[in-house]
Amino acid sequence: MGFRTIEELCAELDVKRKSALAGGGEEAAEKQKSKGKGSARERIAALLDAGSFVEIDEFVTHRCSNFGLEERKPLGDGVVTGWGTIGGRKVFIYSQDFTVFGGSLGEKHADKICKVIDMAIQNGCPVIGINDSGGARIQEGTDSLNGYGKIFRRNTMASGVIPQFSVIMGPTAGGAVYSPALTDYIFMVDKEAIMHITGPEVIRAVTGELVTSEELGGAETHNTITGDAHFFAKDEAECFEQVKKVLSYLPLNNLDDAPLKATNDDPRRADLALREIVPVNPNKSYDVHEVIKRVVDDGEFVEVQAGFAKNIVTGYASIGSRPIGIVANNPDVSAGCLDINASDKASRFVRHCDAFNLPIVTFVDVPGYLPGKDQEYGGIIRKGAKLLYAYSEASVPLISVIMRKAYGGAYLAMSSKSLGADVVLAWPQAEIAVMGAEGAASIVFKKEIEGADDPSAKRLEKIDEYREAFANPYRAAERGYVDRVIMPEETRKVVCQALDAMESKRETRPAKKHGVIPH
Ligand code: HXC
């Protein structure tokens, strides 16, 4: 009997470390590789700065004694956790290891994830979860469900405090999808990521519908149809680049400001092409991306939810080195109208920017709400209200640029003065009115038009009369609903001046526990 030597003790540690690194073994690792998927640790290494990852809890094991699991206790329990840096900034991370019980989530696996989320909240740093999992670990029963519940609660507590990103690189089934859905962003890798509540077999048994896993919950589906995902990547490498890019526009937590972005782009740069890009004729369309790219620093725009509700565009850019969020109607798609999906997409982005202290610049060219039974039955009233709520609630600097149409309720919803916009700018062709000239003239001059010898000529005359009198920015400017009417080419300079002026904006609000946002 005696003490073992330090060499023996270190050798033992070394063996344990190697065992933890082995995960689910060679065969499972080969299977993962053969599908073109990275391992849990390779993924962390690809995302974080080289050599920055520090792993914790590598010796954690489950304590389940059902269905033979007591004989299989892989070190680490199927998830790799710890911290590191991205671009020199600290992040906390977890990455599920599919080679261990299919990355399924049991009690201790969940505890490891909860620990890094807690650390991220306490230290005010983003948390990134790489998901690749068969869902609840079936052998662990309610312990596994309890684990999910604890993660959901932490995601909710962290919401608006630290950025939370979910990177989906494998299956995510059942209630397991709800942790990602509670985070800021879901990044999905094409042909690898699957998210659904009930899978194709259950759907076939219950409703008789036939659908493939990919159709039901693949990256394409969630980035275009459901809007549940925010970024689509063709492979893992592209996905990690997206994560890094988005992170570079965000502060580490809600008490910080986002880091400035170095640029040589002159903040006073004028761009005469803006006069041509947006046609004066309100019936002609154009791609609002062209406007955004010409106004922001170096033309760099990082779009969020690029494939969903394309009639509104959301994303990050910087102006005068200052990171901002951008919301813009896109006349190229459905004339840039507001509908259910556009309202959902924009309101969530506005709240995200507000939570993380990013000023919001809104480019307005909106004809109104999309008419239709589908829209009314689908809840456009509450969805539209959500956008009103999001802008009204936002206390970050709000700058609006009314480029052309701004009609009715949609004008109000798109960051209007009355909802709290700090600086509202309008271009000379802006039309700020209750509705377009055609509709307005037909109603206001109905009797005159109907009683005319040539009603259609009279109608055109009255439309022109109305347009001349009201379809311009000056009525709104007379009332102070527009702060400045500017030349299109001055937009970058003037927005930059407005952002400078609003830099120290502070607003106090009535004390409350929280509001009740329309959903
Ligand atoms: C325990 C699991 C598991 C799970 C997979 N495995 N899912 N073990 N619990 N949920 C194990 C498999 O038994 C297998 O172990 C290994 O992981 C690899 O799985 P394969 O099936 O060989 O891999 P693959 O063919 O790629 O299929 C992956 C899969 C499939 C599509 C994820 O495994 C699958 O359908 N799993 C079940 C998914 C599921 O129904 N989960 C519960 C969802 S409900 P061996 O030892 O053979 O290598 C849920 C509720 C959450 O999650 C509620 C939260 C509120």
JSON list of C-alpha atoms in Angstrom, two decimals, residues 64-255:
[
{"chain": "A", "resi": 64, "resn": "CYS", "atom": "CA", "xyz": [-28.76, 5.69, -16.08]},
{"chain": "A", "resi": 65, "resn": "SER", "atom": "CA", "xyz": [-29.09, 2.02, -15.27]},
{"chain": "A", "resi": 66, "resn": "ASN", "atom": "CA", "xyz": [-31.84, 1.07, -17.70]},
{"chain": "A", "resi": 67, "resn": "PHE", "atom": "CA", "xyz": [-31.72, -1.02, -20.87]},
{"chain": "A", "resi": 68, "resn": "GLY", "atom": "CA", "xyz": [-28.02, -1.89, -20.52]},
{"chain": "A", "resi": 69, "resn": "LEU", "atom": "CA", "xyz": [-26.86, 1.71, -20.42]},
{"chain": "A", "resi": 70, "resn": "GLU", "atom": "CA", "xyz": [-25.09, 0.96, -17.12]},
{"chain": "A", "resi": 71, "resn": "GLU", "atom": "CA", "xyz": [-22.58, -1.03, -19.22]},
{"chain": "A", "resi": 72, "resn": "ARG", "atom": "CA", "xyz": [-21.92, 1.89, -21.57]},
{"chain": "A", "resi": 73, "resn": "LYS", "atom": "CA", "xyz": [-20.65, 5.07, -19.99]},
{"chain": "A", "resi": 74, "resn": "PRO", "atom": "CA", "xyz": [-18.71, 7.05, -22.59]},
{"chain": "A", "resi": 75, "resn": "LEU", "atom": "CA", "xyz": [-16.82, 9.98, -21.06]},
{"chain": "A", "resi": 76, "resn": "GLY", "atom": "CA", "xyz": [-18.36, 13.34, -21.91]},
{"chain": "A", "resi": 77, "resn": "ASP", "atom": "CA", "xyz": [-21.86, 11.87, -22.36]},
{"chain": "A", "resi": 78, "resn": "GLY", "atom": "CA", "xyz": [-22.27, 12.91, -25.99]},
{"chain": "A", "resi": 79, "resn": "VAL", "atom": "CA", "xyz": [-21.68, 16.64, -25.85]},
{"chain": "A", "resi": 80, "resn": "VAL", "atom": "CA", "xyz": [-18.47, 18.68, -25.92]},
{"chain": "A", "resi": 81, "resn": "THR", "atom": "CA", "xyz": [-18.67, 21.92, -23.92]},
{"chain": "A", "resi": 82, "resn": "GLY", "atom": "CA", "xyz": [-16.45, 24.84, -22.99]},
{"chain": "A", "resi": 83, "resn": "TRP", "atom": "CA", "xyz": [-15.35, 28.27, -24.16]},
{"chain": "A", "resi": 84, "resn": "GLY", "atom": "CA", "xyz": [-13.02, 29.94, -26.61]},
{"chain": "A", "resi": 85, "resn": "THR", "atom": "CA", "xyz": [-12.82, 33.01, -28.82]},
{"chain": "A", "resi": 86, "resn": "ILE", "atom": "CA", "xyz": [-14.08, 34.12, -32.21]},
{"chain": "A", "resi": 87, "resn": "GLY", "atom": "CA", "xyz": [-12.15, 37.08, -33.63]},
{"chain": "A", "resi": 88, "resn": "GLY", "atom": "CA", "xyz": [-10.59, 37.44, -30.18]},
{"chain": "A", "resi": 89, "resn": "ARG", "atom": "CA", "xyz": [-13.99, 37.78, -28.45]},
{"chain": "A", "resi": 90, "resn": "LYS", "atom": "CA", "xyz": [-15.04, 35.23, -25.82]},
{"chain": "A", "resi": 91, "resn": "VAL", "atom": "CA", "xyz": [-17.91, 32.83, -26.52]},
{"chain": "A", "resi": 92, "resn": "PHE", "atom": "CA", "xyz": [-19.28, 29.75, -24.75]},
{"chain": "A", "resi": 93, "resn": "ILE", "atom": "CA", "xyz": [-20.07, 26.73, -26.83]},
{"chain": "A", "resi": 94, "resn": "TYR", "atom": "CA", "xyz": [-21.49, 23.23, -26.89]},
{"chain": "A", "resi": 95, "resn": "SER", "atom": "CA", "xyz": [-21.35, 20.70, -29.67]},
{"chain": "A", "resi": 96, "resn": "GLN", "atom": "CA", "xyz": [-23.32, 17.47, -29.64]},
{"chain": "A", "resi": 97, "resn": "ASP", "atom": "CA", "xyz": [-21.43, 14.29, -30.52]},
{"chain": "A", "resi": 98, "resn": "PHE", "atom": "CA", "xyz": [-23.63, 12.08, -32.69]},
{"chain": "A", "resi": 99, "resn": "THR", "atom": "CA", "xyz": [-21.22, 9.16, -32.26]},
{"chain": "A", "resi": 100, "resn": "VAL", "atom": "CA", "xyz": [-22.32, 8.82, -28.62]},
{"chain": "A", "resi": 101, "resn": "PHE", "atom": "CA", "xyz": [-25.88, 7.45, -28.42]},
{"chain": "A", "resi": 102, "resn": "GLY", "atom": "CA", "xyz": [-26.76, 9.46, -31.53]},
{"chain": "A", "resi": 103, "resn": "GLY", "atom": "CA", "xyz": [-26.01, 12.72, -29.67]},
{"chain": "A", "resi": 104, "resn": "SER", "atom": "CA", "xyz": [-29.18, 12.04, -27.68]},
{"chain": "A", "resi": 105, "resn": "LEU", "atom": "CA", "xyz": [-29.86, 14.22, -24.67]},
{"chain": "A", "resi": 106, "resn": "GLY", "atom": "CA", "xyz": [-29.95, 12.65, -21.22]},
{"chain": "A", "resi": 107, "resn": "GLU", "atom": "CA", "xyz": [-29.78, 14.16, -17.73]},
{"chain": "A", "resi": 108, "resn": "LYS", "atom": "CA", "xyz": [-26.00, 14.81, -17.55]},
{"chain": "A", "resi": 109, "resn": "HIS", "atom": "CA", "xyz": [-25.72, 15.80, -21.21]},
{"chain": "A", "resi": 110, "resn": "ALA", "atom": "CA", "xyz": [-28.35, 18.46, -20.45]},
{"chain": "A", "resi": 111, "resn": "ASP", "atom": "CA", "xyz": [-26.54, 19.51, -17.27]},
{"chain": "A", "resi": 112, "resn": "LYS", "atom": "CA", "xyz": [-23.39, 20.17, -19.29]},
{"chain": "A", "resi": 113, "resn": "ILE", "atom": "CA", "xyz": [-25.31, 22.40, -21.71]},
{"chain": "A", "resi": 114, "resn": "CYS", "atom": "CA", "xyz": [-27.00, 24.23, -18.82]},
{"chain": "A", "resi": 115, "resn": "LYS", "atom": "CA", "xyz": [-23.60, 24.85, -17.23]},
{"chain": "A", "resi": 116, "resn": "VAL", "atom": "CA", "xyz": [-22.19, 26.63, -20.28]},
{"chain": "A", "resi": 117, "resn": "ILE", "atom": "CA", "xyz": [-25.36, 28.68, -20.77]},
{"chain": "A", "resi": 118, "resn": "ASP", "atom": "CA", "xyz": [-25.14, 29.74, -17.09]},
{"chain": "A", "resi": 119, "resn": "MET", "atom": "CA", "xyz": [-21.49, 30.68, -17.54]},
{"chain": "A", "resi": 120, "resn": "ALA", "atom": "CA", "xyz": [-22.30, 32.63, -20.69]},
{"chain": "A", "resi": 121, "resn": "ILE", "atom": "CA", "xyz": [-25.04, 34.61, -18.92]},
{"chain": "A", "resi": 122, "resn": "GLN", "atom": "CA", "xyz": [-22.85, 35.31, -15.87]},
{"chain": "A", "resi": 123, "resn": "ASN", "atom": "CA", "xyz": [-19.94, 36.46, -18.02]},
{"chain": "A", "resi": 124, "resn": "GLY", "atom": "CA", "xyz": [-22.02, 38.35, -20.57]},
{"chain": "A", "resi": 125, "resn": "CYS", "atom": "CA", "xyz": [-20.84, 36.37, -23.60]},
{"chain": "A", "resi": 126, "resn": "PRO", "atom": "CA", "xyz": [-22.65, 34.76, -26.54]},
{"chain": "A", "resi": 127, "resn": "VAL", "atom": "CA", "xyz": [-23.47, 31.06, -26.43]},
{"chain": "A", "resi": 128, "resn": "ILE", "atom": "CA", "xyz": [-23.39, 28.90, -29.53]},
{"chain": "A", "resi": 129, "resn": "GLY", "atom": "CA", "xyz": [-24.95, 25.44, -29.67]},
{"chain": "A", "resi": 130, "resn": "ILE", "atom": "CA", "xyz": [-24.04, 22.99, -32.42]},
{"chain": "A", "resi": 131, "resn": "ASN", "atom": "CA", "xyz": [-26.95, 20.56, -32.64]},
{"chain": "A", "resi": 132, "resn": "ASP", "atom": "CA", "xyz": [-26.62, 17.01, -33.98]},
{"chain": "A", "resi": 133, "resn": "SER", "atom": "CA", "xyz": [-28.88, 14.77, -31.97]},
{"chain": "A", "resi": 134, "resn": "GLY", "atom": "CA", "xyz": [-31.47, 12.01, -32.04]},
{"chain": "A", "resi": 135, "resn": "GLY", "atom": "CA", "xyz": [-33.44, 13.97, -29.42]},
{"chain": "A", "resi": 136, "resn": "ALA", "atom": "CA", "xyz": [-34.46, 12.84, -25.96]},
{"chain": "A", "resi": 137, "resn": "ARG", "atom": "CA", "xyz": [-32.34, 9.86, -24.80]},
{"chain": "A", "resi": 138, "resn": "ILE", "atom": "CA", "xyz": [-35.03, 7.26, -24.77]},
{"chain": "A", "resi": 139, "resn": "GLN", "atom": "CA", "xyz": [-33.45, 5.09, -22.05]},
{"chain": "A", "resi": 140, "resn": "GLU", "atom": "CA", "xyz": [-33.39, 8.02, -19.60]},
{"chain": "A", "resi": 141, "resn": "GLY", "atom": "CA", "xyz": [-37.09, 8.77, -19.85]},
{"chain": "A", "resi": 142, "resn": "THR", "atom": "CA", "xyz": [-38.30, 11.72, -17.82]},
{"chain": "A", "resi": 143, "resn": "ASP", "atom": "CA", "xyz": [-34.74, 12.67, -16.75]},
{"chain": "A", "resi": 144, "resn": "SER", "atom": "CA", "xyz": [-34.13, 13.47, -20.35]},
{"chain": "A", "resi": 145, "resn": "LEU", "atom": "CA", "xyz": [-37.32, 15.52, -20.70]},
{"chain": "A", "resi": 146, "resn": "ASN", "atom": "CA", "xyz": [-36.45, 17.37, -17.52]},
{"chain": "A", "resi": 147, "resn": "GLY", "atom": "CA", "xyz": [-33.07, 18.17, -19.08]},
{"chain": "A", "resi": 148, "resn": "TYR", "atom": "CA", "xyz": [-34.75, 19.79, -22.07]},
{"chain": "A", "resi": 149, "resn": "GLY", "atom": "CA", "xyz": [-37.01, 21.82, -19.80]},
{"chain": "A", "resi": 150, "resn": "LYS", "atom": "CA", "xyz": [-33.99, 23.18, -17.93]},
{"chain": "A", "resi": 151, "resn": "ILE", "atom": "CA", "xyz": [-32.35, 24.21, -21.19]},
{"chain": "A", "resi": 152, "resn": "PHE", "atom": "CA", "xyz": [-35.51, 25.93, -22.45]},
{"chain": "A", "resi": 153, "resn": "ARG", "atom": "CA", "xyz": [-35.74, 27.94, -19.24]},
{"chain": "A", "resi": 154, "resn": "ARG", "atom": "CA", "xyz": [-32.13, 29.04, -19.54]},
{"chain": "A", "resi": 155, "resn": "ASN", "atom": "CA", "xyz": [-32.57, 30.00, -23.20]},
{"chain": "A", "resi": 156, "resn": "THR", "atom": "CA", "xyz": [-35.47, 32.18, -22.11]},
{"chain": "A", "resi": 157, "resn": "MET", "atom": "CA", "xyz": [-33.51, 33.78, -19.27]},
{"chain": "A", "resi": 158, "resn": "ALA", "atom": "CA", "xyz": [-30.61, 34.48, -21.63]},
{"chain": "A", "resi": 159, "resn": "SER", "atom": "CA", "xyz": [-32.87, 35.95, -24.32]},
{"chain": "A", "resi": 160, "resn": "GLY", "atom": "CA", "xyz": [-32.07, 39.62, -24.85]},
{"chain": "A", "resi": 161, "resn": "VAL", "atom": "CA", "xyz": [-29.12, 39.38, -22.46]},
{"chain": "A", "resi": 162, "resn": "ILE", "atom": "CA", "xyz": [-26.56, 37.53, -24.59]},
{"chain": "A", "resi": 163, "resn": "PRO", "atom": "CA", "xyz": [-26.71, 36.53, -28.25]},
{"chain": "A", "resi": 164, "resn": "GLN", "atom": "CA", "xyz": [-27.67, 32.85, -28.58]},
{"chain": "A", "resi": 165, "resn": "PHE", "atom": "CA", "xyz": [-27.04, 31.01, -31.85]},
{"chain": "A", "resi": 166, "resn": "SER", "atom": "CA", "xyz": [-28.21, 27.52, -32.78]},
{"chain": "A", "resi": 167, "resn": "VAL", "atom": "CA", "xyz": [-26.25, 25.79, -35.48]},
{"chain": "A", "resi": 168, "resn": "ILE", "atom": "CA", "xyz": [-28.12, 22.75, -36.84]},
{"chain": "A", "resi": 169, "resn": "MET", "atom": "CA", "xyz": [-25.85, 20.11, -38.35]},
{"chain": "A", "resi": 170, "resn": "GLY", "atom": "CA", "xyz": [-27.91, 16.97, -37.98]},
{"chain": "A", "resi": 171, "resn": "PRO", "atom": "CA", "xyz": [-31.32, 15.82, -36.85]},
{"chain": "A", "resi": 172, "resn": "THR", "atom": "CA", "xyz": [-33.32, 17.83, -34.31]},
{"chain": "A", "resi": 173, "resn": "ALA", "atom": "CA", "xyz": [-36.61, 16.15, -33.60]},
{"chain": "A", "resi": 174, "resn": "GLY", "atom": "CA", "xyz": [-39.60, 16.51, -31.32]},
{"chain": "A", "resi": 175, "resn": "GLY", "atom": "CA", "xyz": [-39.51, 19.07, -28.54]},
{"chain": "A", "resi": 176, "resn": "ALA", "atom": "CA", "xyz": [-35.74, 19.28, -29.07]},
{"chain": "A", "resi": 177, "resn": "VAL", "atom": "CA", "xyz": [-36.42, 21.88, -31.75]},
{"chain": "A", "resi": 178, "resn": "TYR", "atom": "CA", "xyz": [-37.60, 24.29, -29.09]},
{"chain": "A", "resi": 179, "resn": "SER", "atom": "CA", "xyz": [-34.22, 25.15, -27.67]},
{"chain": "A", "resi": 180, "resn": "PRO", "atom": "CA", "xyz": [-33.06, 26.43, -31.07]},
{"chain": "A", "resi": 181, "resn": "ALA", "atom": "CA", "xyz": [-36.42, 28.17, -31.56]},
{"chain": "A", "resi": 182, "resn": "LEU", "atom": "CA", "xyz": [-35.89, 30.06, -28.29]},
{"chain": "A", "resi": 183, "resn": "THR", "atom": "CA", "xyz": [-32.50, 31.40, -29.38]},
{"chain": "A", "resi": 184, "resn": "ASP", "atom": "CA", "xyz": [-31.80, 34.45, -31.56]},
{"chain": "A", "resi": 185, "resn": "TYR", "atom": "CA", "xyz": [-30.84, 32.63, -34.72]},
{"chain": "A", "resi": 186, "resn": "ILE", "atom": "CA", "xyz": [-31.01, 29.21, -36.32]},
{"chain": "A", "resi": 187, "resn": "PHE", "atom": "CA", "xyz": [-28.33, 28.39, -38.89]},
{"chain": "A", "resi": 188, "resn": "MET", "atom": "CA", "xyz": [-29.04, 25.26, -40.97]},
{"chain": "A", "resi": 189, "resn": "VAL", "atom": "CA", "xyz": [-26.72, 23.28, -43.22]},
{"chain": "A", "resi": 190, "resn": "ASP", "atom": "CA", "xyz": [-28.28, 22.01, -46.43]},
{"chain": "A", "resi": 191, "resn": "LYS", "atom": "CA", "xyz": [-28.89, 18.24, -46.64]},
{"chain": "A", "resi": 192, "resn": "GLU", "atom": "CA", "xyz": [-27.56, 17.77, -43.09]},
{"chain": "A", "resi": 193, "resn": "ALA", "atom": "CA", "xyz": [-29.94, 19.64, -40.84]},
{"chain": "A", "resi": 194, "resn": "ILE", "atom": "CA", "xyz": [-33.46, 18.42, -40.15]},
{"chain": "A", "resi": 195, "resn": "MET", "atom": "CA", "xyz": [-35.94, 20.01, -37.74]},
{"chain": "A", "resi": 196, "resn": "HIS", "atom": "CA", "xyz": [-39.49, 18.88, -37.12]},
{"chain": "A", "resi": 197, "resn": "ILE", "atom": "CA", "xyz": [-41.88, 18.23, -34.27]},
{"chain": "A", "resi": 198, "resn": "THR", "atom": "CA", "xyz": [-43.31, 15.00, -35.66]},
{"chain": "A", "resi": 199, "resn": "GLY", "atom": "CA", "xyz": [-41.46, 13.05, -38.35]},
{"chain": "A", "resi": 200, "resn": "PRO", "atom": "CA", "xyz": [-42.69, 11.68, -41.69]},
{"chain": "A", "resi": 201, "resn": "GLU", "atom": "CA", "xyz": [-43.72, 8.29, -40.22]},
{"chain": "A", "resi": 202, "resn": "VAL", "atom": "CA", "xyz": [-45.92, 9.81, -37.53]},
{"chain": "A", "resi": 203, "resn": "ILE", "atom": "CA", "xyz": [-47.48, 12.20, -40.03]},
{"chain": "A", "resi": 204, "resn": "ARG", "atom": "CA", "xyz": [-48.21, 9.32, -42.41]},
{"chain": "A", "resi": 205, "resn": "ALA", "atom": "CA", "xyz": [-49.80, 7.29, -39.61]},
{"chain": "A", "resi": 206, "resn": "VAL", "atom": "CA", "xyz": [-51.91, 10.14, -38.29]},
{"chain": "A", "resi": 207, "resn": "THR", "atom": "CA", "xyz": [-52.93, 12.13, -41.36]},
{"chain": "A", "resi": 208, "resn": "GLY", "atom": "CA", "xyz": [-51.96, 9.88, -44.25]},
{"chain": "A", "resi": 209, "resn": "GLU", "atom": "CA", "xyz": [-49.78, 12.62, -45.76]},
{"chain": "A", "resi": 210, "resn": "LEU", "atom": "CA", "xyz": [-46.59, 11.49, -47.50]},
{"chain": "A", "resi": 211, "resn": "VAL", "atom": "CA", "xyz": [-43.59, 13.74, -47.06]},
{"chain": "A", "resi": 212, "resn": "THR", "atom": "CA", "xyz": [-39.85, 13.20, -46.90]},
{"chain": "A", "resi": 213, "resn": "SER", "atom": "CA", "xyz": [-37.75, 14.30, -43.96]},
{"chain": "A", "resi": 214, "resn": "GLU", "atom": "CA", "xyz": [-35.99, 16.84, -46.14]},
{"chain": "A", "resi": 215, "resn": "GLU", "atom": "CA", "xyz": [-39.23, 18.31, -47.49]},
{"chain": "A", "resi": 216, "resn": "LEU", "atom": "CA", "xyz": [-40.66, 18.45, -44.01]},
{"chain": "A", "resi": 217, "resn": "GLY", "atom": "CA", "xyz": [-37.82, 19.94, -42.07]},
{"chain": "A", "resi": 218, "resn": "GLY", "atom": "CA", "xyz": [-34.74, 20.53, -44.21]},
{"chain": "A", "resi": 219, "resn": "ALA", "atom": "CA", "xyz": [-32.70, 23.73, -44.40]},
{"chain": "A", "resi": 220, "resn": "GLU", "atom": "CA", "xyz": [-34.47, 24.86, -47.57]},
{"chain": "A", "resi": 221, "resn": "THR", "atom": "CA", "xyz": [-37.91, 24.37, -46.03]},
{"chain": "A", "resi": 222, "resn": "HIS", "atom": "CA", "xyz": [-37.17, 26.31, -42.85]},
{"chain": "A", "resi": 223, "resn": "ASN", "atom": "CA", "xyz": [-35.38, 29.11, -44.68]},
{"chain": "A", "resi": 224, "resn": "THR", "atom": "CA", "xyz": [-38.10, 29.66, -47.27]},
{"chain": "A", "resi": 225, "resn": "ILE", "atom": "CA", "xyz": [-41.47, 28.28, -46.15]},
{"chain": "A", "resi": 226, "resn": "THR", "atom": "CA", "xyz": [-41.70, 28.27, -42.36]},
{"chain": "A", "resi": 227, "resn": "GLY", "atom": "CA", "xyz": [-39.29, 31.07, -41.51]},
{"chain": "A", "resi": 228, "resn": "ASP", "atom": "CA", "xyz": [-38.11, 29.05, -38.50]},
{"chain": "A", "resi": 229, "resn": "ALA", "atom": "CA", "xyz": [-34.50, 29.31, -39.67]},
{"chain": "A", "resi": 230, "resn": "HIS", "atom": "CA", "xyz": [-32.54, 32.47, -40.36]},
{"chain": "A", "resi": 231, "resn": "PHE", "atom": "CA", "xyz": [-29.49, 31.34, -42.31]},
{"chain": "A", "resi": 232, "resn": "PHE", "atom": "CA", "xyz": [-29.04, 28.70, -45.02]},
{"chain": "A", "resi": 233, "resn": "ALA", "atom": "CA", "xyz": [-25.57, 27.30, -45.65]},
{"chain": "A", "resi": 234, "resn": "LYS", "atom": "CA", "xyz": [-24.50, 24.95, -48.42]},
{"chain": "A", "resi": 235, "resn": "ASP", "atom": "CA", "xyz": [-21.98, 23.24, -46.11]},
{"chain": "A", "resi": 236, "resn": "GLU", "atom": "CA", "xyz": [-20.49, 23.38, -42.62]},
{"chain": "A", "resi": 237, "resn": "ALA", "atom": "CA", "xyz": [-17.64, 25.71, -43.62]},
{"chain": "A", "resi": 238, "resn": "GLU", "atom": "CA", "xyz": [-20.05, 28.29, -45.05]},
{"chain": "A", "resi": 239, "resn": "CYS", "atom": "CA", "xyz": [-22.23, 27.98, -41.97]},
{"chain": "A", "resi": 240, "resn": "PHE", "atom": "CA", "xyz": [-19.34, 28.82, -39.62]},
{"chain": "A", "resi": 241, "resn": "GLU", "atom": "CA", "xyz": [-18.41, 31.84, -41.74]},
{"chain": "A", "resi": 242, "resn": "GLN", "atom": "CA", "xyz": [-22.01, 33.06, -41.38]},
{"chain": "A", "resi": 243, "resn": "VAL", "atom": "CA", "xyz": [-21.89, 32.64, -37.60]},
{"chain": "A", "resi": 244, "resn": "LYS", "atom": "CA", "xyz": [-18.65, 34.63, -37.39]},
{"chain": "A", "resi": 245, "resn": "LYS", "atom": "CA", "xyz": [-19.97, 37.38, -39.65]},
{"chain": "A", "resi": 246, "resn": "VAL", "atom": "CA", "xyz": [-23.21, 37.84, -37.70]},
{"chain": "A", "resi": 247, "resn": "LEU", "atom": "CA", "xyz": [-21.36, 37.82, -34.39]},
{"chain": "A", "resi": 248, "resn": "SER", "atom": "CA", "xyz": [-19.07, 40.61, -35.63]},
{"chain": "A", "resi": 249, "resn": "TYR", "atom": "CA", "xyz": [-22.08, 42.97, -35.77]},
{"chain": "A", "resi": 250, "resn": "LEU", "atom": "CA", "xyz": [-23.24, 42.23, -32.23]},
{"chain": "A", "resi": 251, "resn": "PRO", "atom": "CA", "xyz": [-22.13, 43.27, -28.77]},
{"chain": "A", "resi": 252, "resn": "LEU", "atom": "CA", "xyz": [-21.19, 40.44, -26.41]},
{"chain": "A", "resi": 253, "resn": "ASN", "atom": "CA", "xyz": [-24.19, 41.28, -24.24]},
{"chain": "A", "resi": 254, "resn": "ASN", "atom": "CA", "xyz": [-27.05, 43.75, -23.80]},
{"chain": "A", "resi": 255, "resn": "LEU", "atom": "CA", "xyz": [-24.99, 46.12, -21.65]}
]
